[in-house]
Coordinates of C-alpha atoms in Angstrom, one line a residue:
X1 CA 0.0 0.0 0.0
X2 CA 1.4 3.5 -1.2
X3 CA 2.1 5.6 1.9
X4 CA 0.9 9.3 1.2
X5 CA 3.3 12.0 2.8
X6 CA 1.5 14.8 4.8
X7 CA 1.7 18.2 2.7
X8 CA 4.1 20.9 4.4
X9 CA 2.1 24.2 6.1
X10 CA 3.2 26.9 6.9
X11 CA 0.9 29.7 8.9
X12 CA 1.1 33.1 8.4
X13 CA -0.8 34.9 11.5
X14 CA -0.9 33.5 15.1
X15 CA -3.7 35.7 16.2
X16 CA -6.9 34.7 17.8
X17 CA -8.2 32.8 14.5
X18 CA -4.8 30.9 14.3
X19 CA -4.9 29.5 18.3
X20 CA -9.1 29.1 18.5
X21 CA -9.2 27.6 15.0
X22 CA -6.7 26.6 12.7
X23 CA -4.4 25.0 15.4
X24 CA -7.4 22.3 16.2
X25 CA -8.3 21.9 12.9
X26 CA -4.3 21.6 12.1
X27 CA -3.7 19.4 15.2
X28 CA -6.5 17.1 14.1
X29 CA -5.4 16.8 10.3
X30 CA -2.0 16.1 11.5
X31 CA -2.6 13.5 13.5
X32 CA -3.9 11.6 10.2
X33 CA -1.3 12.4 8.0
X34 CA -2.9 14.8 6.1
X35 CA -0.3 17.7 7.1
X36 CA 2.7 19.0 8.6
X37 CA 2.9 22.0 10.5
X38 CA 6.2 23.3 9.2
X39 CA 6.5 27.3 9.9
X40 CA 4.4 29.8 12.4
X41 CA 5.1 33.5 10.9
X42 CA 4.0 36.1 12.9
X43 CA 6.2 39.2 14.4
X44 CA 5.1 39.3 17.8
X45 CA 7.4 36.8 19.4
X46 CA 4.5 35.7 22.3
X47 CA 2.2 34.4 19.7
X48 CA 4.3 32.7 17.7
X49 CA 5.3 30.9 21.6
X50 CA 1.2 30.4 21.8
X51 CA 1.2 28.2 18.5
X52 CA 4.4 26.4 19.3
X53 CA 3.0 24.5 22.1
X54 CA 0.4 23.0 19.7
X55 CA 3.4 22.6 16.9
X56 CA 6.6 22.7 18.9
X57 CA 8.8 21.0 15.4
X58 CA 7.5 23.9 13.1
X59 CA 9.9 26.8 12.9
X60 CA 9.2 30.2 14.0
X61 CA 9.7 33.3 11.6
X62 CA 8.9 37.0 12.9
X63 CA 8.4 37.9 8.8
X64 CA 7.0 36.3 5.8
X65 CA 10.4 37.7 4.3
X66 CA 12.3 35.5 6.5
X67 CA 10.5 31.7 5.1
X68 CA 13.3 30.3 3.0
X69 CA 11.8 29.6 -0.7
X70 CA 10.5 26.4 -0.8
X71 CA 10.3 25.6 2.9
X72 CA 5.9 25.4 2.8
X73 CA 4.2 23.8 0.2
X74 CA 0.7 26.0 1.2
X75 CA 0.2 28.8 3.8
X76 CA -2.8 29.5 5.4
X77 CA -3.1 33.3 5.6
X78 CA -4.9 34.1 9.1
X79 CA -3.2 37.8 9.7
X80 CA -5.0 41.3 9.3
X81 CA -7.2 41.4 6.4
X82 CA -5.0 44.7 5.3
X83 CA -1.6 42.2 5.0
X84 CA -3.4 39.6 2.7
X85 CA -2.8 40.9 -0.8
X86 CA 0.9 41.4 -0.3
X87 CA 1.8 38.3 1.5
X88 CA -0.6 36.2 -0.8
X89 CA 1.6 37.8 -3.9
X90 CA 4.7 36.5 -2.1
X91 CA 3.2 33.5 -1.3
X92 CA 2.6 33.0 -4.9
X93 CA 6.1 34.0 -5.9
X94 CA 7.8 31.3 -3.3
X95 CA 5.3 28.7 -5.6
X96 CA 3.3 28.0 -2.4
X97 CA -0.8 27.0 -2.6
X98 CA -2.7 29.9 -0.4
X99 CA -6.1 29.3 1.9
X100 CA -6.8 33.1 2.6
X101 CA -8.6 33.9 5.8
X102 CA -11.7 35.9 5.1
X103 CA -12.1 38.8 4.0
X104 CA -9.9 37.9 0.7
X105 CA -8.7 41.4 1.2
X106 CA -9.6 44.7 2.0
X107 CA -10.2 46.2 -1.4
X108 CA -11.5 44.6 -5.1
X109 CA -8.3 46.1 -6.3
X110 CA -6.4 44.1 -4.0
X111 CA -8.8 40.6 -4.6
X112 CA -8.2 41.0 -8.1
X113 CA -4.1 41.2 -7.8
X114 CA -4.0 37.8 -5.5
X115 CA -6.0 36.3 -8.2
X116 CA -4.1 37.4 -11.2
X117 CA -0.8 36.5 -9.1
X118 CA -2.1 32.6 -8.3
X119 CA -2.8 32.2 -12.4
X120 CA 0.4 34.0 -13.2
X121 CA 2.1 31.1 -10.3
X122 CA -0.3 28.7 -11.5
X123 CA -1.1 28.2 -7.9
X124 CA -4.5 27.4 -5.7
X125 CA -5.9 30.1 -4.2
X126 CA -8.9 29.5 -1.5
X127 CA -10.6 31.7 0.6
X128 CA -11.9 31.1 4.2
X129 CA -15.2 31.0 4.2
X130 CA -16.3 28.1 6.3
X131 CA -20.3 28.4 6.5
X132 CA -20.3 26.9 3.2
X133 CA -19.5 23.3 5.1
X134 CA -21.8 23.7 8.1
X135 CA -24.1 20.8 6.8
X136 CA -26.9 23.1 8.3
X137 CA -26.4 26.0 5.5
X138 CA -25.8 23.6 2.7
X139 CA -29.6 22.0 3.1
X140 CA -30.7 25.7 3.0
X141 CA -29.0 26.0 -0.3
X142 CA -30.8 22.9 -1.5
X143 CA -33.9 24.1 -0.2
X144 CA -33.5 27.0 -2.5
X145 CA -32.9 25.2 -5.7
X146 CA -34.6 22.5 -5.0
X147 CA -38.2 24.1 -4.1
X148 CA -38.9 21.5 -1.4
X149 CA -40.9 24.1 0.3
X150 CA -41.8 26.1 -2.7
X151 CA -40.7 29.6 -3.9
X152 CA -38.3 31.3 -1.3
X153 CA -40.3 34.8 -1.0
X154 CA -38.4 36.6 2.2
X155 CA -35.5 36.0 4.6
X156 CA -34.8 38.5 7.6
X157 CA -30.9 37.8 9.0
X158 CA -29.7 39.3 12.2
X159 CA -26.3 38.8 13.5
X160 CA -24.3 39.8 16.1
X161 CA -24.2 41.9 19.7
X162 CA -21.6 43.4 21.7
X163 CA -17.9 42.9 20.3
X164 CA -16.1 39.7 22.6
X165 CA -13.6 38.6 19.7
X166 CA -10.3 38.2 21.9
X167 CA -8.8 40.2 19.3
X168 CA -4.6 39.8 19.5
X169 CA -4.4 43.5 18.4
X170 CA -6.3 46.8 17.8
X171 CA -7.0 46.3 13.7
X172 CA -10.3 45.6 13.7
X173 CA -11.0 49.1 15.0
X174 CA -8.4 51.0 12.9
X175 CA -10.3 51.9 9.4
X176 CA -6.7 51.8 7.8
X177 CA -5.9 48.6 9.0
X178 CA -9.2 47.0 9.0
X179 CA -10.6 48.6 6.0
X180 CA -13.9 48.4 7.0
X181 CA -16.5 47.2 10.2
X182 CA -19.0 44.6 11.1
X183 CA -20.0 44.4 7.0
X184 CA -16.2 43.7 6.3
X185 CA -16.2 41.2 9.0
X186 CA -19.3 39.1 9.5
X187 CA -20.7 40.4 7.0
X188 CA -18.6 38.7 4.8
X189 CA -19.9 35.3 5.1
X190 CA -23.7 36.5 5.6
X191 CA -23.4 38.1 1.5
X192 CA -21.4 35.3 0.9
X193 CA -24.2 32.7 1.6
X194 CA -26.9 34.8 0.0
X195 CA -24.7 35.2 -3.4
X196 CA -23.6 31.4 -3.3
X197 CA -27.4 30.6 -2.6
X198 CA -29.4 33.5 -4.9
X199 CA -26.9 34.9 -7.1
X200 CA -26.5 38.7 -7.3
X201 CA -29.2 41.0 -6.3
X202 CA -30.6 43.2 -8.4
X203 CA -31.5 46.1 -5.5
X204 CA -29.4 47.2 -2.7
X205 CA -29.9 49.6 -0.2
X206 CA -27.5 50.1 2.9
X207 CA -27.5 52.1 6.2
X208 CA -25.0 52.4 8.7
X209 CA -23.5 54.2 11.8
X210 CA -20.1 55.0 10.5
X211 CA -20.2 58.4 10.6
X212 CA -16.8 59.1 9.0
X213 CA -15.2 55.8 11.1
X214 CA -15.7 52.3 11.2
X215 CA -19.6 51.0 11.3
X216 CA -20.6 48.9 14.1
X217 CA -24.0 48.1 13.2
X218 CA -25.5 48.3 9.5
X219 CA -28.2 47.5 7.6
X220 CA -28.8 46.1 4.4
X221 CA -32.3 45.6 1.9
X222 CA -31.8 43.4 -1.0
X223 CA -34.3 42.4 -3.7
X224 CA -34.4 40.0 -6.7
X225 CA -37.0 41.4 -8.7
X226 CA -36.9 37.7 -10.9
X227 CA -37.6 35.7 -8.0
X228 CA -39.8 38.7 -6.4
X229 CA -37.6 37.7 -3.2
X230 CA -37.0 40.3 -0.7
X231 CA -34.6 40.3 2.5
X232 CA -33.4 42.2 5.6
X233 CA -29.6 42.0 7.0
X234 CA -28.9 43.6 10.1
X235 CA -25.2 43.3 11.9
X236 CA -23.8 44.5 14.7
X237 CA -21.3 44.8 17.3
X238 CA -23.2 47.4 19.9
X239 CA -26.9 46.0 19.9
X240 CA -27.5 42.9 21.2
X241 CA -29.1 41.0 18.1
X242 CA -31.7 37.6 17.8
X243 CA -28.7 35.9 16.0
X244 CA -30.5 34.1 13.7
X245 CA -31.7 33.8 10.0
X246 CA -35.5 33.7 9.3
X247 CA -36.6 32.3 5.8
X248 CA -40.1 32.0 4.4
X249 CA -40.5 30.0 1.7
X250 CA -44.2 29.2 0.3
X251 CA -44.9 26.1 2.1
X252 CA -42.6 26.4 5.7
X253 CA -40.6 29.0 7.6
X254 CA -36.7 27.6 8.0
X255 CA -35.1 29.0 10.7
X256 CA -31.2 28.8 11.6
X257 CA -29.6 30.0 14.2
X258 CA -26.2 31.1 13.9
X259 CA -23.7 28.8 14.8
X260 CA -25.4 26.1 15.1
X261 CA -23.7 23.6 12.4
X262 CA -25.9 20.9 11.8
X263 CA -29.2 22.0 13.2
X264 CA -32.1 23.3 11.6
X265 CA -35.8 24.5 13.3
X266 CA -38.8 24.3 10.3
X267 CA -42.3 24.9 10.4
X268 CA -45.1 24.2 7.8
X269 CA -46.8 26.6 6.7
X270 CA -50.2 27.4 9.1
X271 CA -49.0 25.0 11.2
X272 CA -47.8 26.2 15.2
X273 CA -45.4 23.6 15.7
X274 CA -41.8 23.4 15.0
X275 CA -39.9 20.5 13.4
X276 CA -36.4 20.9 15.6
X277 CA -34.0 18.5 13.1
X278 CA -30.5 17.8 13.6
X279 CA -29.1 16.8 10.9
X280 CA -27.3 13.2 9.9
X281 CA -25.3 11.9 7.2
X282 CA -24.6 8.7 5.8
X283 CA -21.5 6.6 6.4
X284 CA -20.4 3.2 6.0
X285 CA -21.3 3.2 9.5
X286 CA -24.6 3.9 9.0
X287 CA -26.4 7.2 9.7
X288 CA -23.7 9.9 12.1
X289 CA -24.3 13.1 12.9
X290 CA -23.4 15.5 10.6
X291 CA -20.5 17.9 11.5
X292 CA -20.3 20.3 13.8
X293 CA -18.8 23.6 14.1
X294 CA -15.4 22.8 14.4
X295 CA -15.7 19.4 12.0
X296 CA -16.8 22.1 9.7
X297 CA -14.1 24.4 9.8
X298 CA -11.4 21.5 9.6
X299 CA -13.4 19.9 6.7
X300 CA -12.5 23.3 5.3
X301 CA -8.6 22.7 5.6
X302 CA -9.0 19.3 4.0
X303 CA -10.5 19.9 1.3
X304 CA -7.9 22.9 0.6
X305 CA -5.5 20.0 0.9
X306 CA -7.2 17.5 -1.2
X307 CA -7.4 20.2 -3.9
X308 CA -3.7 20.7 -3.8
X309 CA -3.0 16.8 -3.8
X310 CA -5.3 15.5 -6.5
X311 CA -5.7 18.7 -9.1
X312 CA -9.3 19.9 -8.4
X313 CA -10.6 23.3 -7.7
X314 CA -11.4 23.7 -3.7
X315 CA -14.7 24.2 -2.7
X316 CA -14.9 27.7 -2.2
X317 CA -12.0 29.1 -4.6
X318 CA -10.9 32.9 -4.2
X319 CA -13.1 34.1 -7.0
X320 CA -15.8 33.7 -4.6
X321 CA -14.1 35.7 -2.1
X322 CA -14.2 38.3 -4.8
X323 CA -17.8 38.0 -5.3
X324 CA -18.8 39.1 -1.7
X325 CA -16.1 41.9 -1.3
X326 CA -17.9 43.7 -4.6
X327 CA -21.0 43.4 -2.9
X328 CA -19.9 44.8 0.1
X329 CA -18.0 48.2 -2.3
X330 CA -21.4 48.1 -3.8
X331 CA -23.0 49.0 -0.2
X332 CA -20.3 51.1 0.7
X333 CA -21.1 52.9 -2.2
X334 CA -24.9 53.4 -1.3
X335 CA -23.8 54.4 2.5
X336 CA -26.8 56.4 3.8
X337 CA -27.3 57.1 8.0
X338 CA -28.2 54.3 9.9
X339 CA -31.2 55.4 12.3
X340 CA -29.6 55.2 16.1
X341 CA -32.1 52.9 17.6
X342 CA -31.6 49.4 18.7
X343 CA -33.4 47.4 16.6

């Protein structure tokens, strides 16, 4: 039996993402084989010491500058979205495969040079958005093409409350580091479901509190006049939100709440009771539970892998990335006062 050797990978970014996240879903992928953990590049010398007790044989680097060529066959990009662009083009150089940490990058302009530089390299570029392997979101989609419940006609989303991220530094409250708020942030992967689900909307309208700074809570109405489908987004850090997604199709009302990976709460239409389903797959053991969160995120890393290994696009490719960061310019672009009132 041929014995596969684990692809080298090298992490660039040992912030909160890196230790809550990536190390688990590195530690578990490691443990099968799958990868090496070969470099942790970060230049504050304490976090690279936080990630080395998970992968005490990779070797530390305070700059990207500082990986010898060759050393990583893939990086995972987890720094400040503002860094992306440039160390993805490095990456790219150095002939290394790059799974890029939402948001792609800060700018289109910036998107669109990572891209260019992976086809130039002839290199895999992925981005990090992990919802689309929460087994919970995936049935949604399905829902959505399929028509099991008939014509989606509305959704209302509401994410967020009161920032707790145990951010390792200030960015995410710099607007020249961070580039943007809460719609840069989690909004990423909230327009990122809707476009992989409805495609692009036809009308936008957006609201926020910026007020010449970073927004902490926006609002965003989309439409698609074809379908006649209609739908609310509000995000925020301050207000305290319902953290959940509300969909009404003809026949039910799906409702997801966020986070939750594999579970889904539905309820026919004119009916009062809920149908409370946590979802199952099947195996060659029979029926499992489907994966959680964390399963999720890892399955994420492995299929980034796989792609590298056997020649196939990954699942969600950096185009995609792209997709959701226009949208988001596009709001930017309609920015109109966001009524202070907690919603």
């Amino acid at each position: 039996m041929r014995t596969i050797s684990p692809i080298n990978v090298g992490l660039v970014g040992c912030g909160a993402v890196a230790e809550l996240y990536y190390a688990r879903a590195f530690a578990v992928l490691a443990q099968s084989n799958v990868i090496s953990v070969g470099a942790l590049i970060d230049p504050d010398p304490e976090r690279r010491a936080v990630l080395a007790r998970f992968f005490p044989t990779a070797q530390p680097y305070p700059r990207l500058e500082d990986l010898p060529p060759e050393t990583v066959t893939v990086a995972v990009i987890a720094s400040p979205p503002r860094f992306h662009a440039a160390q993805a083009v490095q990456l790219f150089n150095d002939r290394c495969h790059v799974l890029c940490e939402k948001p792609l990058a800060t700018t289109v302009v910036e998107a669109e040079a990572m891209l260019q530089a992976a086809r130039t390299a002839q290199r895999t570029l992925a981005v990090g958005l992990f919802r689309r392997f929460f087994p919970a979101l995936r049935a949604i989609g399905e829902f959505c093409t399929s028509r099991l419940f008939g014509r989606l006609q509305s959704f209302d989303v509401r994410e967020g409350g009161p920032f707790n991220w145990p951010a390792a530094t200030p960015s995410f409250f710099d607007r020249k580091q961070a580039g943007g708020g809460v719609l840069l942030d989690a909004g990423v992967h909230v327009l990122d479901l809707l476009l992989w689900w409805l495609g692009e909307p036809t009308h936008v309208a957006y609201a926020d509190d910026a007020q010449g700074g970073l927004e902490a809570t926006c609002r965003i109405e989309l439409g698609y006049p074809a379908e006649s489908i209609r739908g609310t987004v509000l995000l925020s850090r301050d207000w305290k939100t319902s953290n959940q997604w509300l969909l009404e199709f003809e026949r039910a009302t799906v409702l997801w709440r966020v986070g939750e990976a594999n579970r889904l709460e539905i309820r026919p239409r004119g009916s009062a009771d809920w149908l409370v389903s946590s979802l199952e797959t099947e195996s060659i053991r029979g029926r499992v539970p489907a994966d959680s969160y964390p399963q999720a995120f890892t399955r994420q890393v492995r299929d980034f892998i796989e792609s590298i290994r056997i020649g196939r696009p990954p699942r969600v490719p950096g185009e995609e990335g792209l997709r959701s960061l226009r949208l988001i310019e596009s709001c930017y672009r309609r920015r109109t006062p966001l009524a202070l009132e907690s919603p």
